[in-house]
C-alpha positions as MATLAB code, in Angstrom:
seq = 'XXXXXXXXXXXXXXXXXXXXXXXXXXXXXXXXXXXXXXXXXXXXXXXXXXXXXXXXXXXXXXXXXXXXXXXXXXXXXXXXXXXXXXXXXXXXXXXXXXXXXXXXXXXXXXXXXXXXXXXXXXXXXXXXXXXXXXXXXXXXXXX';
ca = [
       3.279   18.515   27.151;
       1.731   15.348   28.608;
       3.470   11.999   28.129;
       2.648    9.946   25.037;
       1.779    6.296   25.581;
       3.772    4.365   22.984;
       3.116    0.702   22.281;
       6.198   -1.445   22.838;
       5.592   -3.358   19.610;
       4.587   -1.873   16.252;
       4.298   -3.630   12.871;
       4.651   -1.326    9.861;
       4.222   -2.266    6.234;
       2.330   -1.978    2.992;
      -0.660   -4.154    2.255;
       1.575   -6.420    0.144;
       4.253   -6.621    2.858;
       1.676   -7.843    5.391;
       0.330  -10.418    2.902;
       3.864  -11.788    2.476;
       4.765  -11.483    6.218;
       7.538   -8.981    5.316;
       6.364   -6.064    7.448;
       8.837   -4.310    9.732;
       8.426   -5.322   13.380;
       9.692   -2.652   15.742;
      10.218   -3.486   19.423;
      10.850   -0.883   22.117;
      14.364   -1.157   23.565;
      14.083    0.024   27.183;
      17.863    0.429   27.534;
      18.391    2.632   24.469;
      14.936    4.242   24.451;
      14.402    3.568   20.746;
      12.348    1.272   18.553;
      14.524   -1.460   17.008;
      13.727   -3.663   14.014;
      15.900   -6.656   13.152;
      15.011   -6.337    9.463;
      16.434   -3.726    7.102;
      15.612   -2.635    3.569;
      17.347   -4.177    0.560;
      20.001   -1.454    0.989;
      20.830   -2.572    4.539;
      24.057   -4.393    5.356;
      24.349   -7.845    6.965;
      23.906   -7.571   10.719;
      22.380   -4.112   10.627;
      19.207   -3.067   12.437;
      16.694   -0.346   11.699;
      15.587    2.095   14.405;
      13.133    4.997   14.489;
      14.476    8.310   15.730;
      13.433   11.954   15.683;
      15.094   14.405   13.314;
      14.384   18.113   13.012;
      14.628   19.914    9.700;
      13.470   23.146    8.100;
      10.242   21.362    7.172;
       9.551   20.284   10.770;
       9.957   17.272   12.992;
      10.279   13.844   11.358;
      10.240   10.265   12.578;
      13.046    8.623   10.634;
      13.739    4.897   10.179;
      17.544    4.654   10.114;
      19.652    1.607    9.189;
      22.837    1.043   11.132;
      24.721   -1.072   13.651;
      24.348   -1.747   17.336;
      27.618   -1.266   19.214;
      28.642   -1.476   22.849;
      27.929    2.250   23.051;
      24.475    2.139   21.411;
      23.166    2.546   17.893;
      25.309    4.045   15.132;
      23.193    5.157   12.203;
      24.440    4.713    8.644;
      21.529    5.461    6.293;
      18.074    6.996    6.632;
      15.535    4.768    4.894;
      12.060    6.235    5.515;
      10.573    9.258    7.268;
       7.129   10.439    8.339;
       5.664   13.390   10.184;
       2.660   11.348   11.269;
       2.108    9.503   14.545;
       3.402    6.185   13.237;
       2.715    4.476   16.600;
      -1.041    4.881   16.107;
      -2.769    2.004   14.345;
      -3.801    2.921   10.813;
      -2.357    4.193    7.565;
       0.447    6.747    7.486;
       2.358    8.501    4.707;
       6.113    7.924    4.557;
       8.802    9.323    2.297;
      11.456    6.941    0.943;
      15.106    7.917    0.736;
      15.955    7.540   -2.951;
      19.676    7.372   -2.194;
      20.863    3.867   -1.372;
      24.188    4.926    0.164;
      25.137    6.432    3.484;
      25.426   10.008    2.243;
      22.828   12.730    2.514;
      19.299   11.378    2.078;
      17.372   12.233   -1.086;
      13.799   12.962    0.027;
      12.656   14.176   -3.399;
       8.886   13.852   -3.450;
       8.349   14.460   -7.151;
       8.158   10.787   -8.098;
       7.429    7.431   -6.504;
       9.434    8.119   -3.337;
       6.283    8.323   -1.198;
       4.323    5.407    0.137;
       1.451    4.694    2.442;
       2.157    2.104    5.115;
      -0.050    0.644    7.792;
       0.896    0.515   11.463;
      -0.533   -2.373   13.426;
      -0.279   -2.797   17.172;
      -0.789   -6.423   18.326;
      -3.541   -6.978   20.883;
      -2.236   -7.015   24.429;
       0.819   -4.887   23.629;
       1.914   -2.922   26.668;
       2.761    0.770   26.436;
       5.615    2.946   27.674;
       5.080    6.586   28.591;
       7.377    8.942   26.679;
       7.563   12.543   27.739;
       9.339   15.717   26.629;
       7.592   15.665   23.242;
       9.000   12.231   22.412;
      12.590   13.477   22.721;
      13.491   10.086   24.149;
      13.497    8.922   20.523;
      16.237   11.414   19.652;
      19.739   10.017   19.302;
      22.484   12.159   20.728;
      26.241   11.934   20.366;
];
């Protein structure tokens, strides 16, 4: 599979989040090969970050925004916050599922209620790209 050109900066949020300047700003971390956001959800802990990683499940491949801590050894995830199967790095609107569980246990991706949202991805003009290969596996966290 050919490499995917990923922007090194992506802003993701709802229409209201952008109006209030509360969108999530993800920056590409060249050392860890992940997108890192300094902001978390209301369920995040002080000092935590949010990163986007790949997770495989019975329903396919997902891009998952995970809250957790940066350590000397890399990122340690604590709680999945959002997930999408869409190319979130492309400018435009994308559907995301929201983890209904606010603790660090198994995520609750129940889609029967208001746990889905549409969020816009914006890529600032002049943002450089990084080529990711191996079907974006560089986004996958490994132990």
